[in-house]
PDB file of C-alpha atoms in Angstrom:
ATOM      1  CA  UNK B   1      51.930 -53.992 156.193  1.00  0.00           C
ATOM      2  CA  UNK B   2      50.126 -51.574 153.869  1.00  0.00           C
ATOM      3  CA  UNK B   3      52.174 -52.007 150.670  1.00  0.00           C
ATOM      4  CA  UNK B   4      50.390 -49.347 148.558  1.00  0.00           C
ATOM      5  CA  UNK B   5      50.615 -46.750 151.324  1.00  0.00           C
ATOM      6  CA  UNK B   6      54.281 -47.559 151.949  1.00  0.00           C
ATOM      7  CA  UNK B   7      55.156 -47.350 148.262  1.00  0.00           C
ATOM      8  CA  UNK B   8      53.354 -44.041 147.819  1.00  0.00           C
ATOM      9  CA  UNK B   9      54.853 -42.575 150.990  1.00  0.00           C
ATOM     10  CA  UNK B  10      58.404 -43.439 149.925  1.00  0.00           C
ATOM     11  CA  UNK B  11      57.888 -42.087 146.414  1.00  0.00           C
ATOM     12  CA  UNK B  12      56.386 -38.799 147.593  1.00  0.00           C
ATOM     13  CA  UNK B  13      59.149 -38.128 150.109  1.00  0.00           C
ATOM     14  CA  UNK B  14      61.881 -39.136 147.674  1.00  0.00           C
ATOM     15  CA  UNK B  15      60.455 -36.768 145.065  1.00  0.00           C
ATOM     16  CA  UNK B  16      60.330 -33.901 147.555  1.00  0.00           C
ATOM     17  CA  UNK B  17      64.068 -34.000 148.288  1.00  0.00           C
ATOM     18  CA  UNK B  18      66.831 -32.483 146.183  1.00  0.00           C
ATOM     19  CA  UNK B  19      70.430 -33.783 146.204  1.00  0.00           C
ATOM     20  CA  UNK B  20      71.640 -30.646 147.993  1.00  0.00           C
ATOM     21  CA  UNK B  21      69.156 -31.351 150.792  1.00  0.00           C
ATOM     22  CA  UNK B  22      71.055 -34.516 151.719  1.00  0.00           C
ATOM     23  CA  UNK B  23      74.615 -33.469 150.941  1.00  0.00           C
ATOM     24  CA  UNK B  24      74.816 -34.938 147.414  1.00  0.00           C
ATOM     25  CA  UNK B  25      76.017 -33.161 144.294  1.00  0.00           C
ATOM     26  CA  UNK B  26      73.442 -32.388 141.610  1.00  0.00           C
ATOM     27  CA  UNK B  27      75.606 -33.750 138.806  1.00  0.00           C
ATOM     28  CA  UNK B  28      74.479 -33.872 135.207  1.00  0.00           C
ATOM     29  CA  UNK B  29      71.015 -32.964 133.939  1.00  0.00           C
ATOM     30  CA  UNK B  30      68.432 -34.902 135.933  1.00  0.00           C
ATOM     31  CA  UNK B  31      65.208 -36.370 134.603  1.00  0.00           C
ATOM     32  CA  UNK B  32      63.989 -37.509 138.016  1.00  0.00           C
ATOM     33  CA  UNK B  33      62.085 -35.108 140.245  1.00  0.00           C
ATOM     34  CA  UNK B  34      63.861 -35.206 143.579  1.00  0.00           C
ATOM     35  CA  UNK B  35      66.246 -37.980 144.520  1.00  0.00           C
ATOM     36  CA  UNK B  36      66.873 -41.060 142.414  1.00  0.00           C
ATOM     37  CA  UNK B  37      66.117 -44.472 143.860  1.00  0.00           C
ATOM     38  CA  UNK B  38      69.800 -45.363 143.917  1.00  0.00           C
ATOM     39  CA  UNK B  39      70.533 -42.204 145.909  1.00  0.00           C
ATOM     40  CA  UNK B  40      67.995 -43.099 148.604  1.00  0.00           C
ATOM     41  CA  UNK B  41      69.394 -46.633 148.688  1.00  0.00           C
ATOM     42  CA  UNK B  42      72.912 -45.262 149.083  1.00  0.00           C
ATOM     43  CA  UNK B  43      71.881 -42.989 151.942  1.00  0.00           C
ATOM     44  CA  UNK B  44      70.067 -45.854 153.669  1.00  0.00           C
ATOM     45  CA  UNK B  45      72.928 -48.361 153.099  1.00  0.00           C
ATOM     46  CA  UNK B  46      70.701 -50.834 151.224  1.00  0.00           C
ATOM     47  CA  UNK B  47      70.656 -52.210 147.713  1.00  0.00           C
ATOM     48  CA  UNK B  48      68.890 -50.253 144.978  1.00  0.00           C
ATOM     49  CA  UNK B  49      66.949 -53.382 144.052  1.00  0.00           C
ATOM     50  CA  UNK B  50      65.609 -53.760 147.590  1.00  0.00           C
ATOM     51  CA  UNK B  51      64.482 -50.147 147.721  1.00  0.00           C
ATOM     52  CA  UNK B  52      62.945 -50.333 144.237  1.00  0.00           C
ATOM     53  CA  UNK B  53      60.862 -53.343 145.241  1.00  0.00           C
ATOM     54  CA  UNK B  54      59.437 -51.404 148.187  1.00  0.00           C
ATOM     55  CA  UNK B  55      58.287 -48.626 145.848  1.00  0.00           C
ATOM     56  CA  UNK B  56      56.871 -51.252 143.478  1.00  0.00           C
ATOM     57  CA  UNK B  57      54.760 -52.857 146.257  1.00  0.00           C
ATOM     58  CA  UNK B  58      56.556 -56.172 146.006  1.00  0.00           C
ATOM     59  CA  UNK B  59      59.298 -55.998 148.615  1.00  0.00           C
ATOM     60  CA  UNK B  60      59.486 -57.960 151.882  1.00  0.00           C
ATOM     61  CA  UNK B  61      58.445 -56.323 155.129  1.00  0.00           C
ATOM     62  CA  UNK B  62      61.276 -54.010 156.198  1.00  0.00           C
ATOM     63  CA  UNK B  63      62.886 -54.577 159.577  1.00  0.00           C
ATOM     64  CA  UNK B  64      62.810 -51.851 162.212  1.00  0.00           C
ATOM     65  CA  UNK B  65      66.504 -51.229 161.527  1.00  0.00           C
ATOM     66  CA  UNK B  66      65.791 -50.787 157.809  1.00  0.00           C
ATOM     67  CA  UNK B  67      62.917 -48.422 158.529  1.00  0.00           C
ATOM     68  CA  UNK B  68      65.161 -46.345 160.743  1.00  0.00           C
ATOM     69  CA  UNK B  69      67.689 -46.105 157.908  1.00  0.00           C
ATOM     70  CA  UNK B  70      64.953 -45.020 155.468  1.00  0.00           C
ATOM     71  CA  UNK B  71      63.700 -42.385 157.907  1.00  0.00           C
ATOM     72  CA  UNK B  72      67.212 -40.928 158.102  1.00  0.00           C
ATOM     73  CA  UNK B  73      67.737 -41.075 154.347  1.00  0.00           C
ATOM     74  CA  UNK B  74      64.445 -39.290 153.633  1.00  0.00           C
ATOM     75  CA  UNK B  75      64.977 -36.749 156.449  1.00  0.00           C
ATOM     76  CA  UNK B  76      61.643 -37.599 158.072  1.00  0.00           C
ATOM     77  CA  UNK B  77      60.313 -35.792 161.108  1.00  0.00           C
ATOM     78  CA  UNK B  78      59.487 -37.811 164.237  1.00  0.00           C
ATOM     79  CA  UNK B  79      55.797 -37.907 163.269  1.00  0.00           C
ATOM     80  CA  UNK B  80      56.586 -38.985 159.705  1.00  0.00           C
ATOM     81  CA  UNK B  81      58.919 -41.676 160.982  1.00  0.00           C
ATOM     82  CA  UNK B  82      56.203 -43.040 163.292  1.00  0.00           C
ATOM     83  CA  UNK B  83      53.788 -43.168 160.350  1.00  0.00           C
ATOM     84  CA  UNK B  84      56.403 -44.993 158.237  1.00  0.00           C
ATOM     85  CA  UNK B  85      56.752 -47.687 160.900  1.00  0.00           C
ATOM     86  CA  UNK B  86      53.011 -48.176 161.167  1.00  0.00           C
ATOM     87  CA  UNK B  87      52.266 -48.540 157.449  1.00  0.00           C
ATOM     88  CA  UNK B  88      55.183 -50.984 157.244  1.00  0.00           C
ATOM     89  CA  UNK B  89      53.477 -53.131 159.875  1.00  0.00           C
ATOM     90  CA  UNK B  90      55.896 -52.349 162.709  1.00  0.00           C
ATOM     91  CA  UNK B  91      55.334 -50.701 166.061  1.00  0.00           C
ATOM     92  CA  UNK B  92      56.764 -47.205 166.183  1.00  0.00           C
ATOM     93  CA  UNK B  93      59.473 -47.032 168.861  1.00  0.00           C
ATOM     94  CA  UNK B  94      58.921 -44.703 171.767  1.00  0.00           C
ATOM     95  CA  UNK B  95      60.621 -41.366 171.216  1.00  0.00           C
ATOM     96  CA  UNK B  96      63.226 -41.831 173.949  1.00  0.00           C
ATOM     97  CA  UNK B  97      64.021 -45.387 172.892  1.00  0.00           C
ATOM     98  CA  UNK B  98      64.125 -44.605 169.172  1.00  0.00           C
ATOM     99  CA  UNK B  99      67.865 -44.130 168.981  1.00  0.00           C
ATOM    100  CA  UNK B 100      67.984 -44.816 165.224  1.00  0.00           C
ATOM    101  CA  UNK B 101      65.904 -41.729 164.489  1.00  0.00           C
ATOM    102  CA  UNK B 102      68.093 -38.719 163.753  1.00  0.00           C
ATOM    103  CA  UNK B 103      66.826 -35.191 164.253  1.00  0.00           C
ATOM    104  CA  UNK B 104      66.504 -33.571 160.779  1.00  0.00           C
ATOM    105  CA  UNK B 105      68.089 -30.268 161.909  1.00  0.00           C
ATOM    106  CA  UNK B 106      71.262 -32.105 162.932  1.00  0.00           C
ATOM    107  CA  UNK B 107      71.287 -33.990 159.636  1.00  0.00           C
ATOM    108  CA  UNK B 108      71.051 -30.736 157.690  1.00  0.00           C
ATOM    109  CA  UNK B 109      74.121 -29.418 159.493  1.00  0.00           C
ATOM    110  CA  UNK B 110      75.995 -32.700 159.003  1.00  0.00           C
ATOM    111  CA  UNK B 111      75.198 -32.681 155.271  1.00  0.00           C
ATOM    112  CA  UNK B 112      77.134 -29.431 154.913  1.00  0.00           C
ATOM    113  CA  UNK B 113      80.246 -30.653 156.724  1.00  0.00           C
ATOM    114  CA  UNK B 114      82.566 -32.341 154.268  1.00  0.00           C
ATOM    115  CA  UNK B 115      86.113 -31.401 155.241  1.00  0.00           C
ATOM    116  CA  UNK B 116      85.903 -32.025 159.018  1.00  0.00           C
ATOM    117  CA  UNK B 117      85.043 -35.273 160.822  1.00  0.00           C
ATOM    118  CA  UNK B 118      81.447 -35.051 162.052  1.00  0.00           C
ATOM    119  CA  UNK B 119      79.098 -37.619 163.553  1.00  0.00           C
ATOM    120  CA  UNK B 120      75.769 -37.762 165.355  1.00  0.00           C
ATOM    121  CA  UNK B 121      75.588 -39.730 168.602  1.00  0.00           C
ATOM    122  CA  UNK B 122      72.596 -41.001 170.538  1.00  0.00           C
ATOM    123  CA  UNK B 123      72.236 -40.570 174.281  1.00  0.00           C
ATOM    124  CA  UNK B 124      73.747 -44.054 174.612  1.00  0.00           C
ATOM    125  CA  UNK B 125      76.849 -43.156 172.612  1.00  0.00           C
ATOM    126  CA  UNK B 126      75.717 -44.911 169.432  1.00  0.00           C
ATOM    127  CA  UNK B 127      77.014 -43.508 166.147  1.00  0.00           C
ATOM    128  CA  UNK B 128      73.792 -42.884 164.225  1.00  0.00           C
ATOM    129  CA  UNK B 129      75.349 -41.287 161.155  1.00  0.00           C
ATOM    130  CA  UNK B 130      78.827 -40.037 160.231  1.00  0.00           C
ATOM    131  CA  UNK B 131      80.429 -38.282 157.283  1.00  0.00           C
ATOM    132  CA  UNK B 132      83.288 -39.704 155.229  1.00  0.00           C
ATOM    133  CA  UNK B 133      85.929 -37.808 157.207  1.00  0.00           C
ATOM    134  CA  UNK B 134      84.625 -39.329 160.457  1.00  0.00           C
ATOM    135  CA  UNK B 135      84.674 -42.801 158.906  1.00  0.00           C
ATOM    136  CA  UNK B 136      88.298 -42.293 157.902  1.00  0.00           C
ATOM    137  CA  UNK B 137      89.197 -41.089 161.403  1.00  0.00           C
ATOM    138  CA  UNK B 138      87.207 -43.523 163.556  1.00  0.00           C
ATOM    139  CA  UNK B 139      86.300 -46.370 161.201  1.00  0.00           C
ATOM    140  CA  UNK B 140      82.945 -47.698 160.010  1.00  0.00           C
ATOM    141  CA  UNK B 141      80.087 -47.982 162.501  1.00  0.00           C
ATOM    142  CA  UNK B 142      77.340 -49.480 160.315  1.00  0.00           C
ATOM    143  CA  UNK B 143      78.282 -53.104 161.023  1.00  0.00           C
ATOM    144  CA  UNK B 144      77.907 -52.837 164.816  1.00  0.00           C
ATOM    145  CA  UNK B 145      74.852 -54.389 166.481  1.00  0.00           C
ATOM    146  CA  UNK B 146      73.344 -54.701 169.936  1.00  0.00           C
ATOM    147  CA  UNK B 147      75.113 -53.108 172.867  1.00  0.00           C
ATOM    148  CA  UNK B 148      78.325 -52.908 170.824  1.00  0.00           C
ATOM    149  CA  UNK B 149      76.800 -50.018 168.883  1.00  0.00           C
ATOM    150  CA  UNK B 150      77.433 -47.947 172.013  1.00  0.00           C
ATOM    151  CA  UNK B 151      80.887 -46.414 172.510  1.00  0.00           C
ATOM    152  CA  UNK B 152      80.107 -46.380 176.248  1.00  0.00           C
ATOM    153  CA  UNK B 153      79.630 -50.145 176.261  1.00  0.00           C
ATOM    154  CA  UNK B 154      82.660 -50.809 174.072  1.00  0.00           C
ATOM    155  CA  UNK B 155      84.852 -48.601 176.292  1.00  0.00           C
ATOM    156  CA  UNK B 156      84.396 -50.968 179.242  1.00  0.00           C
ATOM    157  CA  UNK B 157      83.815 -54.332 177.539  1.00  0.00           C
ATOM    158  CA  UNK B 158      86.313 -53.999 174.656  1.00  0.00           C
ATOM    159  CA  UNK B 159      88.972 -51.726 176.185  1.00  0.00           C
ATOM    160  CA  UNK B 160      91.915 -52.923 174.085  1.00  0.00           C
ATOM    161  CA  UNK B 161      90.034 -52.046 170.934  1.00  0.00           C
ATOM    162  CA  UNK B 162      88.201 -48.910 172.046  1.00  0.00           C
ATOM    163  CA  UNK B 163      90.824 -47.126 174.150  1.00  0.00           C
ATOM    164  CA  UNK B 164      93.766 -47.298 171.769  1.00  0.00           C
ATOM    165  CA  UNK B 165      92.855 -43.960 170.183  1.00  0.00           C
ATOM    166  CA  UNK B 166      93.185 -42.160 173.517  1.00  0.00           C
ATOM    167  CA  UNK B 167      96.494 -41.353 175.267  1.00  0.00           C
ATOM    168  CA  UNK B 168      96.928 -43.385 178.470  1.00  0.00           C
ATOM    169  CA  UNK B 169      96.864 -40.257 180.653  1.00  0.00           C
ATOM    170  CA  UNK B 170      93.419 -39.285 179.277  1.00  0.00           C
ATOM    171  CA  UNK B 171      91.673 -42.620 179.685  1.00  0.00           C
ATOM    172  CA  UNK B 172      90.619 -42.186 183.317  1.00  0.00           C
ATOM    173  CA  UNK B 173      88.911 -38.880 182.512  1.00  0.00           C
ATOM    174  CA  UNK B 174      87.188 -40.437 179.514  1.00  0.00           C
ATOM    175  CA  UNK B 175      85.968 -43.387 181.613  1.00  0.00           C
ATOM    176  CA  UNK B 176      84.303 -40.975 184.036  1.00  0.00           C
ATOM    177  CA  UNK B 177      82.766 -38.991 181.168  1.00  0.00           C
ATOM    178  CA  UNK B 178      81.327 -42.155 179.605  1.00  0.00           C
ATOM    179  CA  UNK B 179      79.697 -43.230 182.871  1.00  0.00           C
ATOM    180  CA  UNK B 180      78.325 -39.728 183.518  1.00  0.00           C
ATOM    181  CA  UNK B 181      76.762 -39.744 180.032  1.00  0.00           C
ATOM    182  CA  UNK B 182      75.134 -43.111 180.619  1.00  0.00           C
ATOM    183  CA  UNK B 183      73.743 -41.948 183.962  1.00  0.00           C
ATOM    184  CA  UNK B 184      72.207 -38.926 182.226  1.00  0.00           C
ATOM    185  CA  UNK B 185      70.554 -41.253 179.691  1.00  0.00           C
ATOM    186  CA  UNK B 186      69.435 -43.548 182.512  1.00  0.00           C
ATOM    187  CA  UNK B 187      67.805 -40.610 184.269  1.00  0.00           C
ATOM    188  CA  UNK B 188      65.916 -39.590 181.127  1.00  0.00           C
ATOM    189  CA  UNK B 189      64.945 -43.028 179.848  1.00  0.00           C
ATOM    190  CA  UNK B 190      64.319 -44.920 183.090  1.00  0.00           C
ATOM    191  CA  UNK B 191      65.411 -48.179 184.658  1.00  0.00           C
ATOM    192  CA  UNK B 192      63.275 -50.301 182.304  1.00  0.00           C
ATOM    193  CA  UNK B 193      64.793 -48.782 179.170  1.00  0.00           C
ATOM    194  CA  UNK B 194      67.742 -49.755 176.989  1.00  0.00           C
ATOM    195  CA  UNK B 195      69.870 -47.532 179.219  1.00  0.00           C
ATOM    196  CA  UNK B 196      68.832 -49.588 182.233  1.00  0.00           C
ATOM    197  CA  UNK B 197      69.648 -52.807 180.408  1.00  0.00           C
ATOM    198  CA  UNK B 198      73.079 -51.465 179.519  1.00  0.00           C
ATOM    199  CA  UNK B 199      73.774 -50.473 183.128  1.00  0.00           C
ATOM    200  CA  UNK B 200      72.889 -54.003 184.267  1.00  0.00           C
ATOM    201  CA  UNK B 201      75.097 -55.605 181.606  1.00  0.00           C
ATOM    202  CA  UNK B 202      78.063 -53.328 182.299  1.00  0.00           C
ATOM    203  CA  UNK B 203      77.676 -53.902 186.036  1.00  0.00           C
ATOM    204  CA  UNK B 204      77.986 -57.623 185.351  1.00  0.00           C
ATOM    205  CA  UNK B 205      80.990 -57.331 183.041  1.00  0.00           C
ATOM    206  CA  UNK B 206      83.145 -54.466 184.328  1.00  0.00           C
ATOM    207  CA  UNK B 207      84.353 -53.804 187.865  1.00  0.00           C
ATOM    208  CA  UNK B 208      85.721 -50.439 186.720  1.00  0.00           C
ATOM    209  CA  UNK B 209      82.231 -49.459 185.589  1.00  0.00           C
ATOM    210  CA  UNK B 210      80.713 -50.527 188.919  1.00  0.00           C
ATOM    211  CA  UNK B 211      83.134 -48.322 190.847  1.00  0.00           C
ATOM    212  CA  UNK B 212      82.546 -45.301 188.619  1.00  0.00           C
ATOM    213  CA  UNK B 213      78.759 -45.788 188.594  1.00  0.00           C
ATOM    214  CA  UNK B 214      78.792 -45.520 192.376  1.00  0.00           C
ATOM    215  CA  UNK B 215      80.197 -41.979 192.122  1.00  0.00           C
ATOM    216  CA  UNK B 216      76.840 -40.712 190.728  1.00  0.00           C
ATOM    217  CA  UNK B 217      78.360 -38.249 188.251  1.00  0.00           C
ATOM    218  CA  UNK B 218      75.736 -37.089 185.743  1.00  0.00           C
ATOM    219  CA  UNK B 219      76.049 -35.157 182.487  1.00  0.00           C
ATOM    220  CA  UNK B 220      76.889 -35.479 178.809  1.00  0.00           C
ATOM    221  CA  UNK B 221      80.342 -33.985 178.425  1.00  0.00           C
ATOM    222  CA  UNK B 222      82.693 -33.813 175.482  1.00  0.00           C
ATOM    223  CA  UNK B 223      86.223 -32.552 176.005  1.00  0.00           C
ATOM    224  CA  UNK B 224      86.699 -29.301 174.072  1.00  0.00           C
ATOM    225  CA  UNK B 225      90.302 -30.149 173.191  1.00  0.00           C
ATOM    226  CA  UNK B 226      91.529 -33.696 172.811  1.00  0.00           C
ATOM    227  CA  UNK B 227      94.318 -35.807 171.400  1.00  0.00           C
ATOM    228  CA  UNK B 228      93.380 -38.839 169.327  1.00  0.00           C
ATOM    229  CA  UNK B 229      95.922 -41.430 168.231  1.00  0.00           C
ATOM    230  CA  UNK B 230      95.176 -42.692 164.741  1.00  0.00           C
ATOM    231  CA  UNK B 231      96.757 -46.115 164.096  1.00  0.00           C
ATOM    232  CA  UNK B 232      98.178 -45.103 160.708  1.00  0.00           C
ATOM    233  CA  UNK B 233      99.001 -41.392 160.973  1.00  0.00           C
ATOM    234  CA  UNK B 234      99.672 -40.960 164.679  1.00  0.00           C
ATOM    235  CA  UNK B 235      98.426 -38.364 167.196  1.00  0.00           C
ATOM    236  CA  UNK B 236      96.118 -35.510 166.237  1.00  0.00           C
ATOM    237  CA  UNK B 237      95.342 -32.517 168.436  1.00  0.00           C
ATOM    238  CA  UNK B 238      91.723 -31.633 167.711  1.00  0.00           C
ATOM    239  CA  UNK B 239      89.042 -29.283 168.973  1.00  0.00           C
ATOM    240  CA  UNK B 240      85.615 -30.801 169.566  1.00  0.00           C
ATOM    241  CA  UNK B 241      82.356 -28.868 169.305  1.00  0.00           C
ATOM    242  CA  UNK B 242      79.026 -30.437 170.307  1.00  0.00           C
ATOM    243  CA  UNK B 243      75.564 -29.366 169.150  1.00  0.00           C
ATOM    244  CA  UNK B 244      72.707 -30.960 171.114  1.00  0.00           C
ATOM    245  CA  UNK B 245      69.058 -31.399 170.247  1.00  0.00           C
ATOM    246  CA  UNK B 246      66.656 -29.549 172.537  1.00  0.00           C
ATOM    247  CA  UNK B 247      65.914 -32.690 174.570  1.00  0.00           C
ATOM    248  CA  UNK B 248      69.638 -33.568 174.796  1.00  0.00           C
ATOM    249  CA  UNK B 249      68.942 -37.004 173.274  1.00  0.00           C
ATOM    250  CA  UNK B 250      71.360 -36.559 170.358  1.00  0.00           C
ATOM    251  CA  UNK B 251      74.567 -34.654 169.783  1.00  0.00           C
ATOM    252  CA  UNK B 252      76.378 -33.611 166.633  1.00  0.00           C
ATOM    253  CA  UNK B 253      80.149 -33.698 167.193  1.00  0.00           C
ATOM    254  CA  UNK B 254      82.463 -31.784 164.876  1.00  0.00           C
ATOM    255  CA  UNK B 255      86.236 -32.189 165.149  1.00  0.00           C
ATOM    256  CA  UNK B 256      88.544 -29.530 163.728  1.00  0.00           C
ATOM    257  CA  UNK B 257      92.259 -28.793 163.770  1.00  0.00           C
ATOM    258  CA  UNK B 258      93.974 -25.465 164.306  1.00  0.00           C
ATOM    259  CA  UNK B 259      94.850 -23.699 161.016  1.00  0.00           C
ATOM    260  CA  UNK B 260      98.281 -24.581 159.609  1.00  0.00           C
ATOM    261  CA  UNK B 261      98.829 -27.200 162.315  1.00  0.00           C
ATOM    262  CA  UNK B 262     100.246 -30.680 161.890  1.00  0.00           C
ATOM    263  CA  UNK B 263      96.806 -32.084 162.718  1.00  0.00           C
ATOM    264  CA  UNK B 264      95.200 -30.041 159.930  1.00  0.00           C
ATOM    265  CA  UNK B 265      97.533 -31.649 157.416  1.00  0.00           C
ATOM    266  CA  UNK B 266      96.778 -35.107 158.784  1.00  0.00           C
ATOM    267  CA  UNK B 267      93.019 -34.531 158.561  1.00  0.00           C
ATOM    268  CA  UNK B 268      93.382 -33.445 154.939  1.00  0.00           C
ATOM    269  CA  UNK B 269      95.368 -36.625 154.252  1.00  0.00           C
ATOM    270  CA  UNK B 270      92.621 -38.727 155.827  1.00  0.00           C
ATOM    271  CA  UNK B 271      89.982 -36.973 153.735  1.00  0.00           C
ATOM    272  CA  UNK B 272      91.923 -37.706 150.551  1.00  0.00           C
ATOM    273  CA  UNK B 273      92.600 -41.329 151.427  1.00  0.00           C
ATOM    274  CA  UNK B 274      89.036 -41.957 152.546  1.00  0.00           C
ATOM    275  CA  UNK B 275      88.122 -45.164 154.350  1.00  0.00           C
ATOM    276  CA  UNK B 276      89.862 -47.666 152.052  1.00  0.00           C
ATOM    277  CA  UNK B 277      92.951 -48.097 154.201  1.00  0.00           C
ATOM    278  CA  UNK B 278      91.095 -47.881 157.488  1.00  0.00           C
ATOM    279  CA  UNK B 279      87.863 -49.808 156.908  1.00  0.00           C
ATOM    280  CA  UNK B 280      88.728 -52.632 159.291  1.00  0.00           C
ATOM    281  CA  UNK B 281      88.673 -50.436 162.394  1.00  0.00           C
ATOM    282  CA  UNK B 282      85.698 -49.953 164.665  1.00  0.00           C
ATOM    283  CA  UNK B 283      84.108 -46.504 164.916  1.00  0.00           C
ATOM    284  CA  UNK B 284      84.192 -44.490 168.123  1.00  0.00           C
TER     285      UNK B 284
END
């Protein structure tokens, strides 16, 4: 771990960002060039003290998960993220396996979406980042670890929890779509990858998955129009738009409601209420 290089790298990239670059309001007169330390800590879901110690060359070695969060918070490119890992004394993940890295162009779009639920998913269905409206709709995702970070995995292993937001008559279609997405990731990442490990684990734990996997459907698909059943405010008819990175490894999903519809009013209510009433639910 190269503490001086890490501290200088974090400071330089923090100073180069403005609040508007990451979806934050400018607020009152600012003395700090770029983002404040507490703002980077907030974006990376870590304590301000922990982040400050890294810039002061006295913090502990960050974990790979923490480095991934810092790369997202500072809007690093893939090359910059790899450099961050190396000066922190960690091996940079391979590009296909680095599901915590979020493409900066998708983040810039997400930063500007405040009134509609929006989230960025990895090829394995992991929620990498979500806005407040998405947290209110789907629940928090930050606490999930291991395979449970993947909505594909949860769909088959935790069906009572994961499927309750979908009408019963839409669950079969969604099961097929989840398996087709995983097969697409498996084709890109290979049998020895995290996708291959997930296929093996799901094959062991879910007979439904085994049957659908045998159908050999391939492709990342998101239904353009869907109904989601929120546990507190009931069904919402929503349109879903997906924006993919060039290599198809990540997708930005944006959910909107038709103007003047019942669902539009419910989404506005969720935005006002925030996540306080819904924080115990698992994210999609």
